[in-house]
């Protein structure tokens, strides 16, 4: 009797532990493990809604009986609520109930990923088997350039990782290290061995910019760029360039998963993007993370030796990173409030404008950026302000690149990805909370990006040093030291 | 509490008056509330077009061809950029619960409109469209007002409104079939009044078969 009770108790405890575990860790065990070989690359490793599959009901039934597709519940119950299996959302306020015409019930749906088509409780997700044999390409890479010593070292390690299979590696490369080129050898290795590769990056601009570069480097390889309004969404190529968001439609799909700017999701849906990145990689995938500014989580894993790291501390042109200069400006806020700048700062802008370099001016908010643009226009400079929702954003940036005007005023949105050949960078009110360590490092990294002008002045105007300011400078100096010593 | 529209946390104001009352559930934050512009200035007495004195040109054109078929429309908000995004998310993406955010405002206007005794009629969707969306937007509004939708129409072919030009839309043939005649006043409820084609098509069917008056109530204009 007592034994029975103990057994029962044991089972209950086990059950509870499992529930707790499924609640705290991301669990993808619902993705079927038996992989049926098939000839539908457009469904390989996909998680699709019925309306995303351009086939008749009969055709789909056929693919389900032959295990090309497996139907799974789209929303799973969870200790304190529900989880959307497509996006990982478990916040109760991001689920809705609606009287559903088709099932005649109050039906639960996910509000978090609704932009990609609504996930409804009563409708399954179709999981496509990832077992498609991809072509093994012979010498796919046409890129003829030469890597620096540091790039080559990182490239070699990544090739090793791809050869080995399962494993992770973080590439900590400074802004302007030339990370795209150093990925080429590893991608080449993967394509030669018939592996499927995905490079995911948070921003659409970057995907658009990468596609032509990859097409040039791998001219014979079929590839696709996937983003919110990309013309092609089939996603059936062996080489996929995608926004991180598009990974919500993939599960256990890729042999090599490259996650660009892994530190770049400090926003509310970051959890869902991490969830999708991890899920898109096969169980035995090689996962490569790229960053110039690792966050605490990654640094902690590095220290614990859980996450192997390779440094690329020098820029492709071999020059050190410009170290920001701190400029204490006690009267800054008083002037900013009036939509003005302290005379000393104005003088430094005037001096800067006598040099051939253009000026990137960062401000903590859109409102302040617009006020400053107005102020500087009034003083006779050619100025434009750009912010995230600006419809003319792309044109304004292109015009600045063509040197159509001299000063670009912006907020943190231009901190990453966008580069100009010859600029100085001033951050006004650099102690403001929106400028965290990573943002400041990225901002400073805008200067000195080209061979022809490998240096630049970076000024942080502040009313008192903050941890973020000091840490950013320390991190830049640390990378310069690493670059000098070896 | 979080805003149903932008998901921002809402911090309710606590004063000595509100402190003693049970907390009221707030569904929309101040920013979103401000972005939704209520129509309360002068507007076209027929279609509720905001910022317009007297009957607007569109309504004059309609009355040339269909004099007396349609009484008038009442709308709650302007169909501004925010409204367009709202409709895109609620109706096209199908985020059903989003409507709860504006329900109170809709109710308030509805009570002022004086259509309490009317028969409340939703705009039908084609079967295919209703299956895609999972709900009928105009029925959803009526249910949120705690009223009963009376379905009087069938729809002949699918709705491809937005792809056509304005003139074409005003002249296109009537896709609605009346199931049975009614002899009481009718109010048609829909999400947007754009050209007025939909409500006028329905109105002319109703009037043909002896309905004394037809008006409409929409969220946006
Ligand atoms: Zn979801
Ligand atoms: Zn349902
Ligand atoms: Zn809001
Ligand atoms: Zn009018």
PDB file of N, CA, C and O in Angstrom, chain A residues 93-102 109 111 114-118 123 268 389, chain B residues 2-5 7 89 93-98 130-136 143:
ATOM      1  N   UNK A  93      -2.388  38.294 -22.689  1.00  0.00           N
ATOM      2  CA  UNK A  93      -3.031  39.422 -23.372  1.00  0.00           C
ATOM      3  C   UNK A  93      -2.775  39.387 -24.878  1.00  0.00           C
ATOM      4  O   UNK A  93      -3.338  40.177 -25.617  1.00  0.00           O
ATOM      5  N   UNK A  94      -1.913  38.487 -25.329  1.00  0.00           N
ATOM      6  CA  UNK A  94      -1.672  38.378 -26.769  1.00  0.00           C
ATOM      7  C   UNK A  94      -2.387  37.165 -27.379  1.00  0.00           C
ATOM      8  O   UNK A  94      -2.031  36.680 -28.440  1.00  0.00           O
ATOM      9  N   UNK A  95      -3.398  36.684 -26.651  1.00  0.00           N
ATOM     10  CA  UNK A  95      -4.339  35.741 -27.253  1.00  0.00           C
ATOM     11  C   UNK A  95      -5.714  36.379 -27.267  1.00  0.00           C
ATOM     12  O   UNK A  95      -6.042  37.158 -26.379  1.00  0.00           O
ATOM     13  N   UNK A  96      -6.494  36.052 -28.263  1.00  0.00           N
ATOM     14  CA  UNK A  96      -7.853  36.576 -28.333  1.00  0.00           C
ATOM     15  C   UNK A  96      -8.824  35.431 -28.530  1.00  0.00           C
ATOM     16  O   UNK A  96      -8.438  34.339 -28.935  1.00  0.00           O
ATOM     17  N   UNK A  97     -10.104  35.701 -28.225  1.00  0.00           N
ATOM     18  CA  UNK A  97     -11.149  34.715 -28.477  1.00  0.00           C
ATOM     19  C   UNK A  97     -12.107  35.301 -29.485  1.00  0.00           C
ATOM     20  O   UNK A  97     -12.443  36.482 -29.410  1.00  0.00           O
ATOM     21  N   UNK A  98     -12.542  34.487 -30.425  1.00  0.00           N
ATOM     22  CA  UNK A  98     -13.555  34.999 -31.345  1.00  0.00           C
ATOM     23  C   UNK A  98     -14.553  33.908 -31.691  1.00  0.00           C
ATOM     24  O   UNK A  98     -14.206  32.732 -31.765  1.00  0.00           O
ATOM     25  N   UNK A  99     -15.825  34.289 -31.859  1.00  0.00           N
ATOM     26  CA  UNK A  99     -16.804  33.314 -32.317  1.00  0.00           C
ATOM     27  C   UNK A  99     -16.472  32.972 -33.769  1.00  0.00           C
ATOM     28  O   UNK A  99     -16.588  33.814 -34.643  1.00  0.00           O
ATOM     29  N   UNK A 100     -16.011  31.759 -33.999  1.00  0.00           N
ATOM     30  CA  UNK A 100     -15.445  31.401 -35.292  1.00  0.00           C
ATOM     31  C   UNK A 100     -16.523  30.775 -36.171  1.00  0.00           C
ATOM     32  O   UNK A 100     -17.133  29.788 -35.791  1.00  0.00           O
ATOM     33  N   UNK A 101     -16.741  31.359 -37.332  1.00  0.00           N
ATOM     34  CA  UNK A 101     -17.797  30.867 -38.229  1.00  0.00           C
ATOM     35  C   UNK A 101     -17.571  29.407 -38.627  1.00  0.00           C
ATOM     36  O   UNK A 101     -18.529  28.650 -38.712  1.00  0.00           O
ATOM     37  N   UNK A 102     -16.312  29.035 -38.889  1.00  0.00           N
ATOM     38  CA  UNK A 102     -16.062  27.688 -39.406  1.00  0.00           C
ATOM     39  C   UNK A 102     -16.301  26.611 -38.353  1.00  0.00           C
ATOM     40  O   UNK A 102     -16.879  25.575 -38.647  1.00  0.00           O
ATOM     41  N   UNK A 109      -7.088  32.546 -30.753  1.00  0.00           N
ATOM     42  CA  UNK A 109      -6.105  32.827 -31.803  1.00  0.00           C
ATOM     43  C   UNK A 109      -4.956  33.636 -31.230  1.00  0.00           C
ATOM     44  O   UNK A 109      -5.072  34.257 -30.183  1.00  0.00           O
ATOM     45  N   UNK A 111      -2.504  36.707 -31.161  1.00  0.00           N
ATOM     46  CA  UNK A 111      -2.461  38.088 -31.638  1.00  0.00           C
ATOM     47  C   UNK A 111      -1.026  38.508 -31.928  1.00  0.00           C
ATOM     48  O   UNK A 111      -0.788  39.506 -32.589  1.00  0.00           O
ATOM     49  N   UNK A 114      -0.016  37.668 -35.703  1.00  0.00           N
ATOM     50  CA  UNK A 114      -1.163  37.765 -36.620  1.00  0.00           C
ATOM     51  C   UNK A 114      -0.794  38.457 -37.940  1.00  0.00           C
ATOM     52  O   UNK A 114      -1.444  38.260 -38.963  1.00  0.00           O
ATOM     53  N   UNK A 115       0.298  39.250 -37.916  1.00  0.00           N
ATOM     54  CA  UNK A 115       0.729  39.903 -39.157  1.00  0.00           C
ATOM     55  C   UNK A 115       1.078  38.891 -40.247  1.00  0.00           C
ATOM     56  O   UNK A 115       1.045  39.196 -41.429  1.00  0.00           O
ATOM     57  N   UNK A 116       1.443  37.671 -39.823  1.00  0.00           N
ATOM     58  CA  UNK A 116       1.827  36.663 -40.806  1.00  0.00           C
ATOM     59  C   UNK A 116       0.687  35.704 -41.105  1.00  0.00           C
ATOM     60  O   UNK A 116       0.908  34.610 -41.614  1.00  0.00           O
ATOM     61  N   UNK A 117      -0.528  36.102 -40.830  1.00  0.00           N
ATOM     62  CA  UNK A 117      -1.670  35.214 -41.014  1.00  0.00           C
ATOM     63  C   UNK A 117      -2.063  34.631 -39.669  1.00  0.00           C
ATOM     64  O   UNK A 117      -1.212  34.279 -38.871  1.00  0.00           O
ATOM     65  N   UNK A 118      -3.371  34.548 -39.425  1.00  0.00           N
ATOM     66  CA  UNK A 118      -3.847  34.223 -38.086  1.00  0.00           C
ATOM     67  C   UNK A 118      -3.709  32.737 -37.746  1.00  0.00           C
ATOM     68  O   UNK A 118      -4.144  31.875 -38.503  1.00  0.00           O
ATOM     69  N   UNK A 123      -7.327  25.192 -36.060  1.00  0.00           N
ATOM     70  CA  UNK A 123      -6.680  24.861 -37.327  1.00  0.00           C
ATOM     71  C   UNK A 123      -5.241  24.419 -37.078  1.00  0.00           C
ATOM     72  O   UNK A 123      -4.522  25.067 -36.324  1.00  0.00           O
ATOM     73  N   UNK A 268      10.110  44.000 -27.398  1.00  0.00           N
ATOM     74  CA  UNK A 268       9.178  43.098 -26.722  1.00  0.00           C
ATOM     75  C   UNK A 268       9.061  41.743 -27.410  1.00  0.00           C
ATOM     76  O   UNK A 268       8.782  40.755 -26.791  1.00  0.00           O
ATOM     77  N   UNK A 389      10.137  55.801 -39.022  1.00  0.00           N
ATOM     78  CA  UNK A 389       8.920  55.707 -39.815  1.00  0.00           C
ATOM     79  C   UNK A 389       8.881  56.690 -40.981  1.00  0.00           C
ATOM     80  O   UNK A 389       7.868  56.849 -41.647  1.00  0.00           O
TER      81      UNK A 389
ATOM     82  N   UNK B   2      -3.325  46.411 -20.246  1.00  0.00           N
ATOM     83  CA  UNK B   2      -2.584  46.806 -21.434  1.00  0.00           C
ATOM     84  C   UNK B   2      -3.536  47.312 -22.500  1.00  0.00           C
ATOM     85  O   UNK B   2      -4.668  46.876 -22.602  1.00  0.00           O
ATOM     86  N   UNK B   3      -3.030  48.242 -23.298  1.00  0.00           N
ATOM     87  CA  UNK B   3      -3.818  48.777 -24.400  1.00  0.00           C
ATOM     88  C   UNK B   3      -4.016  47.656 -25.428  1.00  0.00           C
ATOM     89  O   UNK B   3      -3.066  47.016 -25.855  1.00  0.00           O
ATOM     90  N   UNK B   4      -5.263  47.447 -25.824  1.00  0.00           N
ATOM     91  CA  UNK B   4      -5.561  46.379 -26.791  1.00  0.00           C
ATOM     92  C   UNK B   4      -4.954  46.673 -28.157  1.00  0.00           C
ATOM     93  O   UNK B   4      -4.702  45.778 -28.936  1.00  0.00           O
ATOM     94  N   UNK B   5      -4.719  47.940 -28.439  1.00  0.00           N
ATOM     95  CA  UNK B   5      -4.233  48.297 -29.768  1.00  0.00           C
ATOM     96  C   UNK B   5      -2.708  48.254 -29.840  1.00  0.00           C
ATOM     97  O   UNK B   5      -2.137  47.575 -30.675  1.00  0.00           O
ATOM     98  N   UNK B   7      -0.577  47.517 -27.124  1.00  0.00           N
ATOM     99  CA  UNK B   7      -0.036  46.625 -26.087  1.00  0.00           C
ATOM    100  C   UNK B   7       0.765  47.343 -25.004  1.00  0.00           C
ATOM    101  O   UNK B   7       1.413  46.703 -24.189  1.00  0.00           O
ATOM    102  N   UNK B  89      -6.008  45.627 -39.439  1.00  0.00           N
ATOM    103  CA  UNK B  89      -5.696  44.608 -38.446  1.00  0.00           C
ATOM    104  C   UNK B  89      -6.934  43.848 -37.991  1.00  0.00           C
ATOM    105  O   UNK B  89      -6.920  42.639 -37.844  1.00  0.00           O
ATOM    106  N   UNK B  93      -6.635  41.226 -41.148  1.00  0.00           N
ATOM    107  CA  UNK B  93      -5.822  40.245 -40.426  1.00  0.00           C
ATOM    108  C   UNK B  93      -6.679  39.369 -39.523  1.00  0.00           C
ATOM    109  O   UNK B  93      -6.283  38.273 -39.163  1.00  0.00           O
ATOM    110  N   UNK B  94      -7.811  39.930 -39.091  1.00  0.00           N
ATOM    111  CA  UNK B  94      -8.740  39.130 -38.290  1.00  0.00           C
ATOM    112  C   UNK B  94      -8.488  39.165 -36.797  1.00  0.00           C
ATOM    113  O   UNK B  94      -8.767  38.206 -36.091  1.00  0.00           O
ATOM    114  N   UNK B  95      -7.952  40.279 -36.287  1.00  0.00           N
ATOM    115  CA  UNK B  95      -7.726  40.409 -34.845  1.00  0.00           C
ATOM    116  C   UNK B  95      -9.041  40.848 -34.195  1.00  0.00           C
ATOM    117  O   UNK B  95      -9.245  42.020 -33.881  1.00  0.00           O
ATOM    118  N   UNK B  96      -9.893  39.867 -33.984  1.00  0.00           N
ATOM    119  CA  UNK B  96     -11.281  40.087 -33.570  1.00  0.00           C
ATOM    120  C   UNK B  96     -11.419  40.971 -32.332  1.00  0.00           C
ATOM    121  O   UNK B  96     -12.237  41.872 -32.286  1.00  0.00           O
ATOM    122  N   UNK B  97     -10.602  40.695 -31.313  1.00  0.00           N
ATOM    123  CA  UNK B  97     -10.788  41.387 -30.024  1.00  0.00           C
ATOM    124  C   UNK B  97     -10.413  42.874 -30.062  1.00  0.00           C
ATOM    125  O   UNK B  97     -10.729  43.619 -29.144  1.00  0.00           O
ATOM    126  N   UNK B  98      -9.761  43.283 -31.120  1.00  0.00           N
ATOM    127  CA  UNK B  98      -9.356  44.688 -31.230  1.00  0.00           C
ATOM    128  C   UNK B  98     -10.563  45.623 -31.091  1.00  0.00           C
ATOM    129  O   UNK B  98     -10.457  46.728 -30.571  1.00  0.00           O
ATOM    130  N   UNK B 130     -16.135  35.024 -45.874  1.00  0.00           N
ATOM    131  CA  UNK B 130     -16.436  34.810 -44.463  1.00  0.00           C
ATOM    132  C   UNK B 130     -15.583  33.664 -43.896  1.00  0.00           C
ATOM    133  O   UNK B 130     -15.112  33.730 -42.765  1.00  0.00           O
ATOM    134  N   UNK B 131     -15.340  32.633 -44.718  1.00  0.00           N
ATOM    135  CA  UNK B 131     -14.513  31.514 -44.261  1.00  0.00           C
ATOM    136  C   UNK B 131     -13.071  31.976 -44.055  1.00  0.00           C
ATOM    137  O   UNK B 131     -12.414  31.593 -43.090  1.00  0.00           O
ATOM    138  N   UNK B 132     -12.590  32.836 -44.936  1.00  0.00           N
ATOM    139  CA  UNK B 132     -11.221  33.354 -44.801  1.00  0.00           C
ATOM    140  C   UNK B 132     -11.057  34.150 -43.516  1.00  0.00           C
ATOM    141  O   UNK B 132     -10.099  33.982 -42.778  1.00  0.00           O
ATOM    142  N   UNK B 133     -12.015  35.054 -43.271  1.00  0.00           N
ATOM    143  CA  UNK B 133     -11.874  35.944 -42.112  1.00  0.00           C
ATOM    144  C   UNK B 133     -12.286  35.283 -40.825  1.00  0.00           C
ATOM    145  O   UNK B 133     -11.847  35.669 -39.753  1.00  0.00           O
ATOM    146  N   UNK B 134     -13.185  34.328 -40.931  1.00  0.00           N
ATOM    147  CA  UNK B 134     -13.634  33.643 -39.727  1.00  0.00           C
ATOM    148  C   UNK B 134     -14.764  34.368 -39.021  1.00  0.00           C
ATOM    149  O   UNK B 134     -15.361  33.837 -38.099  1.00  0.00           O
ATOM    150  N   UNK B 135     -15.046  35.613 -39.403  1.00  0.00           N
ATOM    151  CA  UNK B 135     -16.185  36.325 -38.840  1.00  0.00           C
ATOM    152  C   UNK B 135     -16.651  37.401 -39.814  1.00  0.00           C
ATOM    153  O   UNK B 135     -15.921  37.779 -40.717  1.00  0.00           O
ATOM    154  N   UNK B 136     -17.886  37.847 -39.591  1.00  0.00           N
ATOM    155  CA  UNK B 136     -18.427  38.920 -40.409  1.00  0.00           C
ATOM    156  C   UNK B 136     -18.313  40.216 -39.616  1.00  0.00           C
ATOM    157  O   UNK B 136     -18.852  40.340 -38.524  1.00  0.00           O
ATOM    158  N   UNK B 143     -23.182  42.624 -32.593  1.00  0.00           N
ATOM    159  CA  UNK B 143     -23.111  41.810 -31.374  1.00  0.00           C
ATOM    160  C   UNK B 143     -22.444  42.583 -30.243  1.00  0.00           C
ATOM    161  O   UNK B 143     -22.854  42.495 -29.088  1.00  0.00           O
TER     162      UNK B 143
END
